[in-house]
Amino acid sequence: MDNSELQSGSVTFVHPIEEEFARILDYYGIEWEYEPHTFDLAWDDDGNVTEAFSPDFYLTNQDLYVELTTMRPKLITKKNRKIRRLQELYPDINIKLFKRSDLRDMMIKYGIDEHVENLIGTDAKKNGS
């Protein structure tokens, strides 16, 4: 999905931080797609996919996939393992993980820090994020 869909409201994001990230990309004119590809990571003996990974964004002009996580550092082991597996199986794929602290810093840098607790802090945790 390209960035024009955000402006028209047709993109449904899984997490509010994804919408904020898309707004920043739009502001700077960075073309993006939302969850455009799913990478198979593991298969059973019959060849059926048992594990897959869909990065949150693809920045088309940068040829870069971006995954955002608001999980606390001790809880991101599984996500890190999936990214390592993706890089093993698909070495030509460029991917960047933005962790909780990266997202907090980004929000402060771009002046949207008044929402930081709702999106990645204790309020987000209360809301199930």
XYZ file of N, CA and C in Angstrom:
387
model
N 0.841 -1.179 0.000
C 0.000 0.000 0.000
C 0.881 1.236 0.000
N 0.618 2.138 -0.876
C 1.473 3.316 -0.938
C 0.980 4.403 0.007
N 1.797 5.444 0.125
C 1.507 6.477 1.114
C 0.245 7.277 0.823
N -0.254 7.279 -0.391
C -1.486 8.011 -0.672
C -2.667 7.393 0.067
N -2.584 6.109 0.374
C -3.683 5.453 1.066
C -3.804 5.923 2.513
N -2.692 6.297 3.134
C -2.767 6.827 4.494
C -3.578 8.113 4.493
N -3.298 8.956 3.536
C -3.989 10.231 3.468
C -5.482 10.039 3.218
N -5.835 8.985 2.520
C -7.253 8.747 2.261
C -7.895 7.906 3.358
N -7.090 7.440 4.302
C -7.621 6.686 5.431
C -7.909 5.230 5.146
N -7.383 4.675 4.054
C -7.707 3.295 3.717
C -6.720 2.275 4.272
N -5.661 2.716 4.949
C -4.716 1.787 5.557
C -5.142 1.544 6.996
N -5.222 0.287 7.376
C -5.519 -0.064 8.753
C -4.244 -0.613 9.373
N -3.701 0.131 10.313
C -2.465 -0.267 10.964
C -2.760 -1.146 12.170
N -1.835 -2.044 12.460
C -1.978 -2.933 13.608
C -1.747 -2.176 14.914
N -0.823 -1.213 14.891
C -0.438 -0.490 16.106
C -0.365 1.009 15.801
N -0.748 1.852 16.741
C -0.713 3.304 16.506
C 0.671 3.845 16.141
N 1.739 3.215 16.624
C 3.078 3.710 16.294
C 3.343 3.579 14.794
N 2.731 2.585 14.158
C 2.896 2.426 12.713
C 2.275 3.605 11.968
N 1.137 4.057 12.434
C 0.495 5.212 11.801
C 1.350 6.468 11.968
N 1.915 6.664 13.150
C 2.791 7.822 13.374
C 4.028 7.744 12.490
N 4.600 6.549 12.362
C 5.771 6.354 11.508
C 5.415 6.692 10.058
N 4.254 6.238 9.603
C 3.801 6.532 8.237
C 3.619 8.036 8.029
N 3.114 8.723 9.026
C 2.943 10.182 8.922
C 4.293 10.884 8.754
N 5.290 10.420 9.488
C 6.631 10.999 9.351
C 7.170 10.734 7.951
N 6.996 9.510 7.467
C 7.446 9.186 6.108
C 6.735 10.065 5.084
N 5.432 10.230 5.242
C 4.664 11.088 4.333
C 5.173 12.521 4.365
N 5.417 13.026 5.555
C 5.869 14.406 5.713
C 7.156 14.651 4.932
N 8.045 13.665 4.956
C 9.325 13.811 4.259
C 9.295 13.279 2.826
N 8.132 12.906 2.343
C 7.993 12.459 0.964
C 8.656 11.125 0.673
N 8.762 10.283 1.687
C 9.379 8.967 1.519
C 8.295 7.974 1.113
N 8.474 7.361 -0.038
C 7.490 6.389 -0.525
C 7.589 5.107 0.289
N 6.422 4.570 0.653
C 6.401 3.368 1.468
C 5.223 2.485 1.097
N 5.344 1.236 1.493
C 4.265 0.264 1.389
C 4.112 -0.366 2.766
N 2.882 -0.697 3.128
C 2.614 -1.286 4.437
C 2.441 -2.799 4.310
N 3.268 -3.531 5.019
C 3.252 -4.998 5.035
C 3.054 -5.595 3.641
N 3.919 -5.240 2.690
C 3.701 -5.679 1.318
C 4.128 -7.113 1.025
N 4.925 -7.702 1.903
C 5.473 -9.017 1.586
C 5.596 -9.854 2.854
N 5.302 -11.131 2.716
C 5.511 -12.080 3.807
C 6.609 -13.040 3.384
N 7.601 -13.172 4.241
C 8.734 -14.055 3.971
C 8.548 -15.351 4.749
N 8.591 -16.471 4.041
C 8.522 -17.771 4.697
C 9.851 -18.036 5.395
N 9.774 -18.514 6.637
C 10.984 -18.730 7.429
C 11.223 -20.180 7.814
N 10.168 -20.988 7.893
C 10.321 -22.391 8.281
C 9.204 -23.213 7.648
N 9.506 -24.498 7.421
C 8.580 -25.403 6.770
C 8.577 -26.736 7.503
N 7.463 -27.448 7.426
C 7.428 -28.796 7.987
C 7.943 -29.784 6.944
N 7.930 -31.059 7.271
C 8.473 -32.088 6.377
C 7.720 -32.192 5.058
N 6.468 -31.741 5.035
C 5.670 -31.779 3.812
C 5.799 -30.504 2.983
N 6.622 -29.571 3.447
C 6.824 -28.325 2.712
C 5.831 -27.228 3.039
N 4.993 -27.453 4.042
C 4.039 -26.425 4.463
C 4.749 -25.380 5.326
N 4.420 -24.136 5.109
C 5.033 -23.058 5.882
C 4.553 -23.142 7.328
N 5.516 -23.145 8.253
C 5.190 -23.190 9.681
C 5.525 -21.885 10.396
N 6.315 -21.048 9.741
C 6.659 -19.748 10.321
C 6.921 -18.764 9.195
N 6.414 -17.552 9.363
C 6.598 -16.503 8.354
C 6.753 -15.161 9.065
N 7.197 -14.171 8.300
C 7.448 -12.844 8.872
C 7.073 -11.787 7.848
N 6.256 -10.810 8.276
C 5.844 -9.696 7.423
C 6.340 -8.392 8.034
N 7.445 -7.835 7.533
C 7.910 -6.548 8.060
C 6.839 -5.472 7.884
N 6.840 -4.506 8.785
C 5.798 -3.482 8.805
C 5.785 -2.592 7.570
N 6.953 -2.158 7.124
C 7.039 -1.206 6.013
C 8.108 -1.628 5.022
N 7.906 -1.206 3.786
C 8.944 -1.288 2.764
C 9.112 0.115 2.200
N 10.332 0.643 2.304
C 10.646 1.965 1.761
C 11.181 1.737 0.355
N 10.357 2.035 -0.631
C 10.634 1.618 -2.004
C 11.911 2.222 -2.572
N 12.138 3.491 -2.383
C 13.323 4.125 -2.969
C 14.610 3.745 -2.255
N 14.507 3.303 -1.013
C 15.678 2.887 -0.251
C 15.903 1.379 -0.313
N 14.963 0.651 -0.906
C 15.010 -0.813 -0.939
C 15.253 -1.354 0.471
N 14.430 -0.899 1.414
C 14.630 -1.224 2.822
C 13.303 -1.600 3.472
N 13.306 -2.746 4.136
C 12.167 -3.141 4.965
C 12.402 -2.607 6.367
N 11.324 -2.206 7.027
C 11.409 -1.663 8.380
C 10.417 -2.411 9.260
N 10.900 -2.860 10.398
C 10.053 -3.485 11.409
C 10.095 -2.604 12.650
N 8.930 -2.306 13.201
C 8.827 -1.498 14.411
C 8.415 -2.397 15.567
N 9.011 -2.181 16.727
C 8.568 -2.923 17.901
C 8.531 -2.006 19.111
N 7.446 -2.117 19.862
C 7.323 -1.359 21.102
C 7.538 -2.266 22.310
N 7.952 -3.495 22.050
C 8.192 -4.434 23.148
C 9.378 -3.979 23.991
N 9.316 -4.327 25.244
C 10.453 -4.063 26.120
C 11.628 -4.924 25.650
N 12.864 -4.433 25.855
C 14.046 -5.139 25.332
C 14.099 -6.625 25.661
N 13.716 -7.015 26.857
C 13.816 -8.429 27.224
C 12.788 -9.307 26.501
N 11.805 -8.700 25.842
C 10.753 -9.465 25.174
C 10.926 -9.569 23.656
N 11.977 -8.994 23.097
C 12.098 -8.977 21.640
C 12.978 -10.097 21.078
N 13.314 -11.079 21.892
C 14.163 -12.184 21.450
C 13.577 -12.894 20.232
N 12.293 -13.199 20.254
C 11.651 -13.916 19.144
C 11.690 -13.080 17.861
N 11.439 -11.784 17.984
C 11.464 -10.909 16.806
C 12.879 -10.833 16.228
N 13.875 -10.712 17.101
C 15.264 -10.695 16.641
C 15.628 -11.994 15.932
N 15.145 -13.122 16.471
C 15.419 -14.415 15.854
C 14.799 -14.490 14.459
N 13.585 -13.980 14.304
C 12.938 -13.982 12.987
C 13.711 -13.122 11.991
N 14.195 -11.989 12.435
C 14.960 -11.114 11.537
C 16.274 -11.775 11.139
N 16.944 -12.418 12.100
C 18.184 -13.144 11.758
C 17.899 -14.257 10.755
N 16.812 -14.982 10.957
C 16.439 -16.074 10.040
C 16.126 -15.516 8.653
N 15.416 -14.407 8.589
C 15.119 -13.766 7.308
C 16.420 -13.420 6.584
N 17.387 -12.867 7.318
C 18.659 -12.485 6.705
C 19.459 -13.700 6.241
N 19.328 -14.824 6.945
C 19.994 -16.058 6.519
C 19.396 -16.582 5.218
N 18.071 -16.611 5.151
C 17.376 -17.180 3.993
C 17.320 -16.236 2.799
N 17.277 -14.951 3.061
C 17.130 -13.943 2.012
C 18.221 -12.877 2.187
N 19.481 -13.228 1.884
C 20.598 -12.305 2.161
C 20.540 -10.989 1.392
N 19.791 -10.921 0.317
C 19.698 -9.682 -0.459
C 18.643 -8.713 0.082
N 17.903 -9.133 1.095
C 16.863 -8.288 1.688
C 17.486 -7.405 2.766
N 17.253 -6.112 2.658
C 17.718 -5.156 3.666
C 16.582 -4.893 4.639
N 16.871 -5.046 5.925
C 15.843 -4.821 6.940
C 16.454 -4.112 8.139
N 15.659 -3.211 8.723
C 16.080 -2.451 9.903
C 14.997 -2.584 10.958
N 15.415 -2.946 12.167
C 14.502 -3.029 13.299
C 14.597 -1.742 14.109
N 13.467 -1.066 14.277
C 13.398 0.097 15.150
C 12.829 -0.380 16.479
N 13.653 -0.346 17.500
C 13.246 -0.791 18.828
C 12.537 0.339 19.568
N 12.008 -0.016 20.698
C 11.263 0.912 21.554
C 12.022 2.220 21.788
N 13.299 2.116 22.142
C 14.094 3.325 22.417
C 14.309 4.151 21.151
N 14.483 3.473 20.004
C 14.622 4.192 18.728
C 13.356 4.983 18.424
N 12.210 4.350 18.653
C 10.925 4.993 18.374
C 10.685 6.171 19.313
N 11.039 6.002 20.569
C 10.901 7.097 21.537
C 11.762 8.284 21.101
N 13.017 8.010 20.740
C 13.925 9.073 20.292
C 13.395 9.767 19.038
N 12.854 8.974 18.107
C 12.323 9.532 16.868
C 11.134 10.453 17.153
N 10.254 10.019 18.032
C 9.079 10.825 18.348
C 9.473 12.140 19.008
N 10.461 12.094 19.865
C 10.943 13.321 20.506
C 11.580 14.229 19.461
N 12.397 13.649 18.589
C 13.076 14.431 17.547
C 12.081 15.159 16.650
N 10.975 14.491 16.301
C 10.016 15.075 15.372
C 8.860 15.790 16.067
N 9.022 16.036 17.368
C 8.059 16.871 18.079
C 6.723 16.235 18.368
N 6.669 14.923 18.385
C 5.409 14.254 18.718
C 5.540 13.511 20.045
N 6.413 14.029 20.891
C 6.684 13.380 22.165
C 5.519 13.461 23.151
N 4.545 14.336 22.900
C 3.399 14.406 23.806
C 2.569 13.126 23.743
N 2.730 12.344 22.673
C 1.988 11.087 22.515
C 2.824 9.862 22.853
N 4.068 10.058 23.223
C 4.983 8.930 23.359
C 4.488 7.893 24.369
N 3.947 8.311 25.490
C 3.476 7.352 26.490
C 2.258 6.570 25.997
N 1.402 7.207 25.202
C 0.233 6.507 24.660
C 0.623 5.459 23.632
N 1.730 5.686 22.937
C 2.112 4.803 21.842
C 3.115 3.734 22.234
N 4.063 4.077 23.106
C 5.094 3.092 23.423
C 5.430 3.016 24.904
N 4.743 3.756 25.732
C 5.067 3.772 27.148
C 4.103 2.960 27.981
N 3.949 3.371 29.211
C 3.106 2.627 30.137
C 1.638 2.641 29.731
N 1.165 3.722 29.126
C -0.229 3.762 28.672
C -0.475 2.757 27.553
N 0.500 2.593 26.662
C 0.364 1.613 25.585
C 0.275 0.211 26.168
N 1.060 -0.049 27.196
C 1.028 -1.362 27.837
C -0.357 -1.629 28.428
N -0.950 -0.623 29.052
C -2.291 -0.762 29.620
C -3.323 -1.047 28.535
N -3.086 -0.490 27.338
C -4.029 -0.659 26.228
C -3.763 -1.921 25.425
N -2.839 -2.767 25.900
C -2.596 -4.039 25.239
C -1.521 -4.021 24.196
N -0.751 -2.972 24.071
C 0.304 -2.914 23.066
C 1.549 -3.607 23.544
